[in-house]
Short mmCIF file of C-alpha atoms and ligand atoms in Angstrom, two decimals:
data_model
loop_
_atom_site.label_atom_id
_atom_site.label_comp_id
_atom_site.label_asym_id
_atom_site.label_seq_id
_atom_site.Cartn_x
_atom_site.Cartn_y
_atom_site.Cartn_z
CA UNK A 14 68.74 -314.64 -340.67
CA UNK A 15 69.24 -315.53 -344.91
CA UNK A 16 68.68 -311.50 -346.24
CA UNK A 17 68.85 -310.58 -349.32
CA UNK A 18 70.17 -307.08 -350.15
CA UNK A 19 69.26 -305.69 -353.54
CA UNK A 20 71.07 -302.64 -354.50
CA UNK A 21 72.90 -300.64 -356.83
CA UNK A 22 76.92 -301.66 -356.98
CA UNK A 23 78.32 -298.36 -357.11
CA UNK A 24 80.86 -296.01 -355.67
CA UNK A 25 78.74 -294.03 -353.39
CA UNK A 26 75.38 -293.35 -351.55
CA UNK A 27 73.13 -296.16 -351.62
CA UNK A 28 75.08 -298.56 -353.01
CA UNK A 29 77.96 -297.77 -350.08
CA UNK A 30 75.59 -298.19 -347.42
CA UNK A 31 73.83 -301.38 -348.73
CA UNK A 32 76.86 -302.53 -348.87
CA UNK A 33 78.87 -301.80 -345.52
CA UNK A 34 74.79 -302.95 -343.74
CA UNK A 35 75.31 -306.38 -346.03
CA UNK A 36 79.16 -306.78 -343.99
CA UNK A 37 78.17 -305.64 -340.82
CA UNK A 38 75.15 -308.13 -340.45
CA UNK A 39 77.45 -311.11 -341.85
CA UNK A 40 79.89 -309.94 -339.08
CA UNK A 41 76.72 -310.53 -336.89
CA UNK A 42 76.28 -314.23 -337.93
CA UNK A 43 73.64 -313.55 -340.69
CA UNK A 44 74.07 -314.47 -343.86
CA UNK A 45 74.09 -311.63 -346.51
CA UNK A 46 73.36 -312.78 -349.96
CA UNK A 47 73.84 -309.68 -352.56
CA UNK A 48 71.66 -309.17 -355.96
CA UNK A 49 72.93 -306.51 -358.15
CA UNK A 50 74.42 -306.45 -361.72
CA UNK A 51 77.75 -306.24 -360.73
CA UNK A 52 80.03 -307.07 -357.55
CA UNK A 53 79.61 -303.91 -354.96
CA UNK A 54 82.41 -301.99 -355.15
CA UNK A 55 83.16 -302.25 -351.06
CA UNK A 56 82.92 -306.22 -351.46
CA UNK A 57 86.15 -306.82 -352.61
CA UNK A 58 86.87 -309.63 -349.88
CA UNK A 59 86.20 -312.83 -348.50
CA UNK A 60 83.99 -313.68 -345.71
CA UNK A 61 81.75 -316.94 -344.90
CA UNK A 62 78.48 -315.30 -344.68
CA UNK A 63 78.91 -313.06 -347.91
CA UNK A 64 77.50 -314.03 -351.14
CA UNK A 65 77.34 -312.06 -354.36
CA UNK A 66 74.72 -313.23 -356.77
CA UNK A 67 74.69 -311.32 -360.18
CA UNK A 68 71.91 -310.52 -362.49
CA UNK A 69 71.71 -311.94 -365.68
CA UNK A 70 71.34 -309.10 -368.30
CA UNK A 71 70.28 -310.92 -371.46
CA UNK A 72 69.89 -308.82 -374.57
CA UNK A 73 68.12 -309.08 -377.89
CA UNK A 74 68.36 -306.94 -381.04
CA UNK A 75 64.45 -306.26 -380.31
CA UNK A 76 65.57 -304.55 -377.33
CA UNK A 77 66.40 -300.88 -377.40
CA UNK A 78 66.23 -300.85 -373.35
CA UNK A 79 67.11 -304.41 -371.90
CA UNK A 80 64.31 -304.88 -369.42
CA UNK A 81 66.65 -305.18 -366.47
CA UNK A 82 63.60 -304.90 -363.81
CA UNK A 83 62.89 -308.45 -365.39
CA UNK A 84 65.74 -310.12 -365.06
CA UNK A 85 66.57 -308.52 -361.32
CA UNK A 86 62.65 -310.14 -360.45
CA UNK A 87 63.98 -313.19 -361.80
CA UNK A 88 67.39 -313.76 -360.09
CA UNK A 89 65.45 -312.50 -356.61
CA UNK A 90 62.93 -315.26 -357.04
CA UNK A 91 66.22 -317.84 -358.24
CA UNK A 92 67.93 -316.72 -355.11
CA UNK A 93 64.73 -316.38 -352.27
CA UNK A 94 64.26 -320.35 -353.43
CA UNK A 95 67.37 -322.21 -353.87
CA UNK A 96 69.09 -319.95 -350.83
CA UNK A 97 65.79 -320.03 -348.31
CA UNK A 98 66.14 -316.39 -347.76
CA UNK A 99 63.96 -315.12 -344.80
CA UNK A 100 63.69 -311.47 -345.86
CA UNK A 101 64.34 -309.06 -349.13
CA UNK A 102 65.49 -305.34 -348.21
CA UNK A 103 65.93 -303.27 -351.64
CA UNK A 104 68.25 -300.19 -351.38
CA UNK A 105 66.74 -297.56 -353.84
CA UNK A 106 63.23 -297.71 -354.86
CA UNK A 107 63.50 -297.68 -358.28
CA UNK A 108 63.65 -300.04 -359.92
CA UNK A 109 64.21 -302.37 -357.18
CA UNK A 110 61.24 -302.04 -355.06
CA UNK A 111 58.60 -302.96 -358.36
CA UNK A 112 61.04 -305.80 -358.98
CA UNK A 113 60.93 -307.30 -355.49
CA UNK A 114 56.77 -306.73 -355.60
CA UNK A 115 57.05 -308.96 -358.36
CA UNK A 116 59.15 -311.38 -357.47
CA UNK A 117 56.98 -311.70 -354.39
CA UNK A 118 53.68 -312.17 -355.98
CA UNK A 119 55.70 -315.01 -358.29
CA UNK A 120 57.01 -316.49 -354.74
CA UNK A 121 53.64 -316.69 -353.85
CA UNK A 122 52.18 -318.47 -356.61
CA UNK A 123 54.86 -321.26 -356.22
CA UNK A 124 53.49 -321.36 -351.90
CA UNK A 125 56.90 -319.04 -351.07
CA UNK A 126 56.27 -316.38 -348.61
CA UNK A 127 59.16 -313.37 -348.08
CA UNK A 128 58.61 -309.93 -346.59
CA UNK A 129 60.13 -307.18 -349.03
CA UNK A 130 61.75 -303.96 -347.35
CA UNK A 131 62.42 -300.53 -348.72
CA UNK A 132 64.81 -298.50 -347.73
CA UNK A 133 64.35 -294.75 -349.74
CA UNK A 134 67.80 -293.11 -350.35
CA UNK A 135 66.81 -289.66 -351.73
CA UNK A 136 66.72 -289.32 -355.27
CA UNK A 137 64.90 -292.20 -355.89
CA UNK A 138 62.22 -289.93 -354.17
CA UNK A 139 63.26 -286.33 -354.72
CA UNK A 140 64.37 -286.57 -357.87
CA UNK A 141 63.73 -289.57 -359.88
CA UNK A 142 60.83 -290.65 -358.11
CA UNK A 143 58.48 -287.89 -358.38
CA UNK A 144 58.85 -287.36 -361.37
CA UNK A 145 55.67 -288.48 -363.90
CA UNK A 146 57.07 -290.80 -365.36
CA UNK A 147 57.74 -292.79 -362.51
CA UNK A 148 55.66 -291.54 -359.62
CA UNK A 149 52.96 -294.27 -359.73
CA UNK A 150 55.02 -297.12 -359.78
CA UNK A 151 57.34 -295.45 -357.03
CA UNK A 152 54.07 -295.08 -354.98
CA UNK A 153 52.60 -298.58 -355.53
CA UNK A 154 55.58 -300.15 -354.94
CA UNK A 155 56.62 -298.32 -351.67
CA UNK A 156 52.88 -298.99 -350.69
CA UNK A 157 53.14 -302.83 -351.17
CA UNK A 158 56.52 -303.18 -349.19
CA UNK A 159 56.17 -305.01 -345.78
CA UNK A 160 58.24 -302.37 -344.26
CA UNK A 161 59.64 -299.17 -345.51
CA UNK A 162 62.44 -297.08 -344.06
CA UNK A 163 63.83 -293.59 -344.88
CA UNK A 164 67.39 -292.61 -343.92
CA UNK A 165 66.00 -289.16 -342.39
CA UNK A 166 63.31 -287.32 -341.11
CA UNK A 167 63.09 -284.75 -344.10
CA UNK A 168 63.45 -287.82 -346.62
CA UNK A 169 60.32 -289.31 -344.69
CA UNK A 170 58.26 -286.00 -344.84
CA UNK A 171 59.56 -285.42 -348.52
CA UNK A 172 58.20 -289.00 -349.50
CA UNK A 173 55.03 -287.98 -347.50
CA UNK A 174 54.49 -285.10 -348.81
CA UNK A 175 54.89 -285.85 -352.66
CA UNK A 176 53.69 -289.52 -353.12
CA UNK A 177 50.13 -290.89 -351.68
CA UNK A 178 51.91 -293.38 -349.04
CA UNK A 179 49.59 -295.24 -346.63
CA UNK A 180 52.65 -297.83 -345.24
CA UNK A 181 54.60 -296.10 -342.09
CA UNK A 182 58.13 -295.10 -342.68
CA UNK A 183 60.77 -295.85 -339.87
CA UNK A 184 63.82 -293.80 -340.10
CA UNK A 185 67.20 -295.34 -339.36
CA UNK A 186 69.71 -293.14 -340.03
CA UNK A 187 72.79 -293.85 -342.16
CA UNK A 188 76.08 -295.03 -340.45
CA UNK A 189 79.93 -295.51 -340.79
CA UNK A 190 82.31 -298.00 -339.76
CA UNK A 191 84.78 -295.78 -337.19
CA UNK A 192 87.15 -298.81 -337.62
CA UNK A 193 88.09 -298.12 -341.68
CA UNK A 194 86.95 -293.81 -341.03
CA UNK A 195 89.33 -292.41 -338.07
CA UNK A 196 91.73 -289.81 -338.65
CA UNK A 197 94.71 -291.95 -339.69
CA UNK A 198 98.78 -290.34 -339.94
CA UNK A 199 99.32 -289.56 -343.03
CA UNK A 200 102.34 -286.32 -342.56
CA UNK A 201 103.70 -287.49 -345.39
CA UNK A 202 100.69 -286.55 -347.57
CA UNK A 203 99.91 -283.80 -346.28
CA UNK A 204 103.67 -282.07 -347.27
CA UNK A 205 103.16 -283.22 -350.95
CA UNK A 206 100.16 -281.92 -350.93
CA UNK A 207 100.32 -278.37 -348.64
CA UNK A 208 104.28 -278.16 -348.47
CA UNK A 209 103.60 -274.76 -346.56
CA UNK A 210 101.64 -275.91 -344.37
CA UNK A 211 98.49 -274.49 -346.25
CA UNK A 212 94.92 -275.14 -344.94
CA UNK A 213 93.46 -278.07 -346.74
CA UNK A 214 89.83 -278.10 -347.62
CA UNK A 215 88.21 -281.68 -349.29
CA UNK A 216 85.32 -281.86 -351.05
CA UNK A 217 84.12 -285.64 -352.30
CA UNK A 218 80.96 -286.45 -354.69
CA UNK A 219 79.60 -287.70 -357.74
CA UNK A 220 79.57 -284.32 -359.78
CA UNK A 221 76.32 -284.14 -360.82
CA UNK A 222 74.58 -280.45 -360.59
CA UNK A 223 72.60 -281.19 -357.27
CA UNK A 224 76.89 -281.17 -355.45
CA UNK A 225 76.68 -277.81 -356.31
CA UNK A 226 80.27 -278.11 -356.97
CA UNK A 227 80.53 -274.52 -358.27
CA UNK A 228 79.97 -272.91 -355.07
CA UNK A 229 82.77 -275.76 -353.95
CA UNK A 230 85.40 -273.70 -356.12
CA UNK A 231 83.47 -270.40 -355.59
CA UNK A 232 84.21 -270.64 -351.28
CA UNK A 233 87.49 -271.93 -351.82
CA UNK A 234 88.34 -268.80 -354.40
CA UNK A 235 87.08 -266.75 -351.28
CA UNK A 236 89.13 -268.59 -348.42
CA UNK A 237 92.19 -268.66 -350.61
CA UNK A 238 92.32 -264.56 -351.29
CA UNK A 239 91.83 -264.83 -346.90
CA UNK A 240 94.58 -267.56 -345.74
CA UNK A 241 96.97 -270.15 -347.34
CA UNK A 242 94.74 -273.17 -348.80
CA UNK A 243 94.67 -275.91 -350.74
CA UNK A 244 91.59 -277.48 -352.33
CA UNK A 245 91.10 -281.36 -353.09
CA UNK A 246 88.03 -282.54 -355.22
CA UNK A 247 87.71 -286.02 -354.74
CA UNK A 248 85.07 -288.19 -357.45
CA UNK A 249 83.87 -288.10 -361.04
CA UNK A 250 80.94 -286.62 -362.79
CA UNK A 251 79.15 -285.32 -365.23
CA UNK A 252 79.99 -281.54 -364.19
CA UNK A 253 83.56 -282.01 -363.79
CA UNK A 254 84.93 -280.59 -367.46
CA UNK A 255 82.93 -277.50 -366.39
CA UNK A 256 84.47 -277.24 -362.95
CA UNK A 257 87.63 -277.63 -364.40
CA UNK A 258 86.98 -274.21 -367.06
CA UNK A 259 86.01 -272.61 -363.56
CA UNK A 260 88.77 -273.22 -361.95
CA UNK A 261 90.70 -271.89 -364.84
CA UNK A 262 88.40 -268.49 -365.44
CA UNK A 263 88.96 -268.02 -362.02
CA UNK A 264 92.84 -268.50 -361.85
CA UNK A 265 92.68 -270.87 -358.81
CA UNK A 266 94.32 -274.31 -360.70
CA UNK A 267 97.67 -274.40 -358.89
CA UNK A 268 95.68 -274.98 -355.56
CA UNK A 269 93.14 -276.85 -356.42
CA UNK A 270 93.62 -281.23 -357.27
CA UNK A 271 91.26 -282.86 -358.98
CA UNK A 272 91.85 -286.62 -357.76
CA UNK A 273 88.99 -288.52 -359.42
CA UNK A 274 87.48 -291.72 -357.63
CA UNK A 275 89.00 -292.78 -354.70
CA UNK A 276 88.94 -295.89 -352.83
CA UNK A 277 90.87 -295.08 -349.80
CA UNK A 278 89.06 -291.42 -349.48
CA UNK A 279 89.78 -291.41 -345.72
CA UNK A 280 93.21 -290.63 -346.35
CA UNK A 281 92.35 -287.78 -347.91
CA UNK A 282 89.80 -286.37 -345.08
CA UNK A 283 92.53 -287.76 -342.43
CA UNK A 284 95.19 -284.52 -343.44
CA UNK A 285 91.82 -282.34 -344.56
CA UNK A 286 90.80 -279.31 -342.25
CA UNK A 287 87.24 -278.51 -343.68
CA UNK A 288 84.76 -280.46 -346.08
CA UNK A 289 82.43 -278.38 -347.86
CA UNK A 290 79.05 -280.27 -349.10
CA UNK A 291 76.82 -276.78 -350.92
CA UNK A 292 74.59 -279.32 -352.17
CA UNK A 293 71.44 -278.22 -353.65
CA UNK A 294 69.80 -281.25 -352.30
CA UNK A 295 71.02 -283.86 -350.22
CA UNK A 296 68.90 -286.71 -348.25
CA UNK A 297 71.30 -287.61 -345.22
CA UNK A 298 74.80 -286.27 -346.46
CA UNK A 299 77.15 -289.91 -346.32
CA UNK A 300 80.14 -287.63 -347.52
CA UNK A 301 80.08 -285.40 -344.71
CA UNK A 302 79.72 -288.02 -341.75
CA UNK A 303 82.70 -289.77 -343.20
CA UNK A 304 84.60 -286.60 -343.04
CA UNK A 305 83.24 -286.12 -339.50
CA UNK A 306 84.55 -289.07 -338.60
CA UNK A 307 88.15 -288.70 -339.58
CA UNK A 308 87.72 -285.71 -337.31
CA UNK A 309 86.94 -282.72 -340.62
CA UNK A 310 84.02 -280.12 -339.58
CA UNK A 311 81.61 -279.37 -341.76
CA UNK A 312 80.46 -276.00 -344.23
CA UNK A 313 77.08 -277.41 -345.25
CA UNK A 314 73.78 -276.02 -346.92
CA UNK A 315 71.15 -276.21 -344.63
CA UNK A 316 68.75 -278.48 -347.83
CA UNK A 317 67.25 -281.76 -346.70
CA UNK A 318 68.74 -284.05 -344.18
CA UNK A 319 72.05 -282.03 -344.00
CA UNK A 320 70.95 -280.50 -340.48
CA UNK A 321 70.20 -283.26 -339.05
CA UNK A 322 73.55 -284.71 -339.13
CA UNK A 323 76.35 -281.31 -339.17
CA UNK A 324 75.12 -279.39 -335.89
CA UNK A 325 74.73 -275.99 -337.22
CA UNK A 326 77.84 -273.80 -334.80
CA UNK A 327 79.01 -277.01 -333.14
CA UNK A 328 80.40 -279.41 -335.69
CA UNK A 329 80.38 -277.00 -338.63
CA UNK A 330 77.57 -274.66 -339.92
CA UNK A 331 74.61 -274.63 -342.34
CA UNK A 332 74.05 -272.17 -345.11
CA UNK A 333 71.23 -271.41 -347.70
CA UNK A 334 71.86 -273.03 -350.77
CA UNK A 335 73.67 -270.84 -352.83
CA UNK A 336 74.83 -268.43 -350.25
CA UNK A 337 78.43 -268.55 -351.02
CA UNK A 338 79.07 -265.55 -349.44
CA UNK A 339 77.61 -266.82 -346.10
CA UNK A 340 80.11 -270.27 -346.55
CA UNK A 341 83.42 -268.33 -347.01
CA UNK A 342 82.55 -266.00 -343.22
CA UNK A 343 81.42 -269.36 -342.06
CA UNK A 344 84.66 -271.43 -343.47
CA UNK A 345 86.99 -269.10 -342.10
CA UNK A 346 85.95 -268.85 -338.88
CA UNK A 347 86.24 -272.95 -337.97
CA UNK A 348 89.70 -272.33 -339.69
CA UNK A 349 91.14 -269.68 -337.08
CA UNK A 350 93.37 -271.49 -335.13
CA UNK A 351 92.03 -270.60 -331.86
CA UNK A 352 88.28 -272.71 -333.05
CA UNK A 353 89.41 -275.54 -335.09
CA UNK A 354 90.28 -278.05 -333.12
CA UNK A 355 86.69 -277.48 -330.98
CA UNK A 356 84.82 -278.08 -334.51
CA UNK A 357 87.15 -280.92 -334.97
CA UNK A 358 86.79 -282.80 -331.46
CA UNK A 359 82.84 -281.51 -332.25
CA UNK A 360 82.71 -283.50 -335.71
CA UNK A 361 84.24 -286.91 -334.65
CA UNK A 362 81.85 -286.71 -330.72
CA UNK A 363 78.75 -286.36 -333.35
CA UNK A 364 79.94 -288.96 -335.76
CA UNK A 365 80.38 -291.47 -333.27
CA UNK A 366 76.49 -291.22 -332.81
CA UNK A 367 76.14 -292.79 -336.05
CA UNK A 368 79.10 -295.76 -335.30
CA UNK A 369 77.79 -298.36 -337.33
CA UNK A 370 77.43 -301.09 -333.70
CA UNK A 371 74.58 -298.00 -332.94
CA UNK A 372 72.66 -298.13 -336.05
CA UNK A 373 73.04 -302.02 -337.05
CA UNK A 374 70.69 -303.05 -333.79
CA UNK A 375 68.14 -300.43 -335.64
CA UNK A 376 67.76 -302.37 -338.93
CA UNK A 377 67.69 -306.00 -336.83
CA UNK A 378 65.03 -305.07 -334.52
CA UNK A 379 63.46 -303.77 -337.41
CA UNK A 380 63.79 -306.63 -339.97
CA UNK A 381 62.31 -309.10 -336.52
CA UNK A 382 59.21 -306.56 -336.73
CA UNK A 383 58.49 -306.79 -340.21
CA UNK A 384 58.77 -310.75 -340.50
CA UNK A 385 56.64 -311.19 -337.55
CA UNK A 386 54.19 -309.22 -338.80
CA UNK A 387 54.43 -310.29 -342.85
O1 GMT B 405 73.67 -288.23 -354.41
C1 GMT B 405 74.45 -289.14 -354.15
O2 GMT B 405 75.53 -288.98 -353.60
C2 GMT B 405 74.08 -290.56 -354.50
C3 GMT B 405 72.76 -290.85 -353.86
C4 GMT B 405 72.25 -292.24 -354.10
O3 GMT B 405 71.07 -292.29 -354.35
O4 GMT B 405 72.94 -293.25 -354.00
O5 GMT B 405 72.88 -290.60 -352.46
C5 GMT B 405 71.69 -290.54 -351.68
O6 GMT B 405 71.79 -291.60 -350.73
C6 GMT B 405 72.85 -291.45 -349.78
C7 GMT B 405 72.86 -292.69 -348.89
O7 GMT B 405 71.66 -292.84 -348.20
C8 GMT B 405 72.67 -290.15 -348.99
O8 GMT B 405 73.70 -290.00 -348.06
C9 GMT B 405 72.67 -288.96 -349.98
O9 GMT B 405 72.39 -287.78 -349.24
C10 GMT B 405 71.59 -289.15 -351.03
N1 GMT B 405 71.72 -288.12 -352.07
C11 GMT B 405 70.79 -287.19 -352.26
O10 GMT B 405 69.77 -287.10 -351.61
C12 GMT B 405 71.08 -286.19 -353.34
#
C-alpha cells in the first residue's frame, strides 16, 4: 500500500508511535509517505519506502495565527495526487482529522477518492478535544473519518461518552519495537550514577501537570528515608522549574538527576529498578511499556488506560491518583529483593504482548477493511 501518515513530529506520544507504525509498515514493503511540519524526530535514517513530506507554513503580517490546518489540507491533497496514495491515517485528531476531511472533499472534486483514518491519542479527546472550543469540529471530523481507532478501551468509552460519535471505534493498542527496548548492559552507568549500589527509580515525560510529577519526587522522598535510591527524571516541560524548587524544599537534590530529553532513554530504563507514571490522566501509558520492556515494573495510578497495560500485583501496581502514600508501600515492596526480579520477569512477559510484529497485523487488516469498504 502508498499511506500517508499525518502526525505531529515530536518527542513523545503520538508523534512516537506514528512514527515507529510509519517504519514498521515500510519494513513490510509499504510505502510510508510522512506529512508533518517538521522531520519526526525517530526518522533520522534512510530507508527506500520512507518519505518525509513537509508542510509549507507560509505567513503574512495579516496573520496573528498562521492557518496551519490550511496549509497541512493542502500538502495532503499535493501528496494523495502526485504520490497515488491509497489511504490517509491522521495521528491526533486535532487539527489533523478536519484537515484530512478537507482535503478529501477537495480530492473529490478533482474525481480522487482516499479513505481518511483516525487514530485518537488521548488528549486530543480528554483534554483538548472536549473542550468548547473545539468539541464540534473534534466530533464532525471523527464522524466523517472512514475508520476511527482508539489506542484503548477507556480512550474509546471516554470519546463515547463525551462527543456524539455515530462511526465505530476499533482499538489497537499501542506497541514497541523489543529490538531498540530490551534491557541492554550498561554497568558502567549504573556506577556513575548509583556508585553504592543504590536502587534506581526512572521517571520519563513531558512535564506538563497531567505527569503529576510532584507525587514523582513526593514517592521517591518516601522510598529514599526507607532504602538507598537514586531518582532519574528523564524529559522537559513546562512544570520542571517547579519540580526543581521541590526537590530543593524537600532536601532530596543530591539523589535526584534531572537529564532533560533523551534520545537513547532505554539506557536509562536498562540500569532502572522501578518507573513511576502518577499521572493524573493518561490514555495508554507509552512511557511505562517502554520501561516494561527493558524489564522495569511499574508504580502506576490506576486513571485511564494505565490498567490495562501495568497488571495491577503482577507487573507493578495501580494507585488512586494522588495517593502517594499508597505508591511509596507499593514501591517498596517490588523493591525487596526477595520480589523484584518476579515484577521484573512480570514486566518484560507483558510487554512482549504489545511487540510491535503483534500489533502491526492489527492496523493492516484494519487499513484492508476500511478501503474495501470506503
Ligand atoms: O501525554 C503525552 O505524553 C503526550 C500525548 C500525546 O498526545 O502525544 O500522549 C498520549 O498519546 C500516547 C500515545 O498514544 C499515550 O501513550 C499517552 O497515554 C497519551 N497521553 C495522555 O493521554 C495524557
Amino acid at each position: 500500500m502508498n499511506i500517508g501518515i499525518v502526525c505531529y513530529p515530536t518527542f513523545g506520544g503520538s508523534g512516537v508511535v506514528a512514527t515507529e507504525l510509519g517504519k514498521a509498515l515500510s519494513q513490510n514493503g509499504h510505502k510510508v509517505h510522512f506529512i508533518t511540519y517538521s522531520q519526526p524526530t525517530r526518522l533520522d535514517f534512510f530507508n527506500e519506502n520512507l518519505f518525509y513530506h513537509e508542510v509549507d507554513l507560509r505567513t503574512y503580517p495579516l496573520f496573528q495565527y498562521p492557518p496551519y490546518e490550511l496549509a497541512l489540507a493542502s500538502k495532503m491533497v499535493d501528496v494523495v495526487k502526485h504520490e497515488n496514495l491509497d489511504l490517509l491515517h491522521v495521528h491526533y485528531a486535532i487539527p489533523h482529522a478536519s484537515a484530512a476531511f478537507m482535503a478529501k472533499q477537495i480530492l473529490k472534486e478533482r474525481n480522487i477518492s482516499i479513505p481518511v483514518i483516525t487514530t485518537l491519542h488521548g488528549t486530543d479527546i480528554t483534554l483538548v478535544g472536549k473542550d468548547p472550543s473545539y468539541e464540534p469540529v473534534v466530533t464532525f471530523s471523527i464522524n466523517k473519518s472512514d475508520g476511527v481507532t482508539a489506542v484503548s478501551e477507556d480512550l474509546k468509552k471516554d470519546t463515547l461518552e463525551h462527543f456524539d460519535i455515530y462511526q465505530h471505534i476499533e482499538v489497537i493498542p499501542n506497541f514497541i519495537d523489543l529490538d531498540r527496548f530490551k534491557k541492554q548492559k550498561k554497568d558502567h552507568f549504573k556506577k556513575a550514577i548509583c556508585p553504592n549500589d543504590e536502587y534506581l527509580i526512572t521517571h520519563t515525560s513531558n512535564f506538563r501537570k497531567v505527569k503529576r510529577v510532584e507525587d514523582v519526587i513526593k514517592v521517591f522522598f518516601n522510598i529514599r528515608k526507607a532504602i538507598p535510591a537514586k531518582l532519574l527524571l528523564v524529559g522537559d516541560g513546562p512544570e520542571r522549574n517547579k519540580m526543581e524548587k521541590l526537590c530543593r524544599e524537600l532536601g532530596t537534590c543530591e539523589d535526584i538527576r534531572f537529564l532533560g530529553k533523551l534520545d537513547a532513554v532505554e539506557e536509562v530504563l536498562s540500569v532502572s529498578d522501578l518507573f513511576l507514571m502518577p499521572s493524573e490522566k493518561e490514555s495508554f501509558g507509552l512511557a511505562a511499556l517502554e520501561a516494561m520492556a527493558c524489564e522495569v515494573p511499574v508504580i502506576s495510578s490506576n486513571a485511564g488506560g494505565i490498567p490495562e497495560l501495568n497488571i495491577d500485583g503482577v507487573t507493578g501496581y495501580t494507585c488512586n491518583v494522588g495517593d502517594v502514600d499508597d505508591m511509596t508501600t507499593k514501591s517498596l515492596h517490588i523493591l525487596k529483593p526477595e520480589n523484584l526480579s518476579t515484577f521484573k520477569k512480570a514486566a518484560l512477559a507483558r510487554a512482549k504482548e504489545f511487540d510491535v510484529t503483534n500489533i502491526l497485523p492489527l492496523y493492516e487488516k484494519f487499513y484492508e477493511k476500511v478501503r474495501s469498504s470506503a
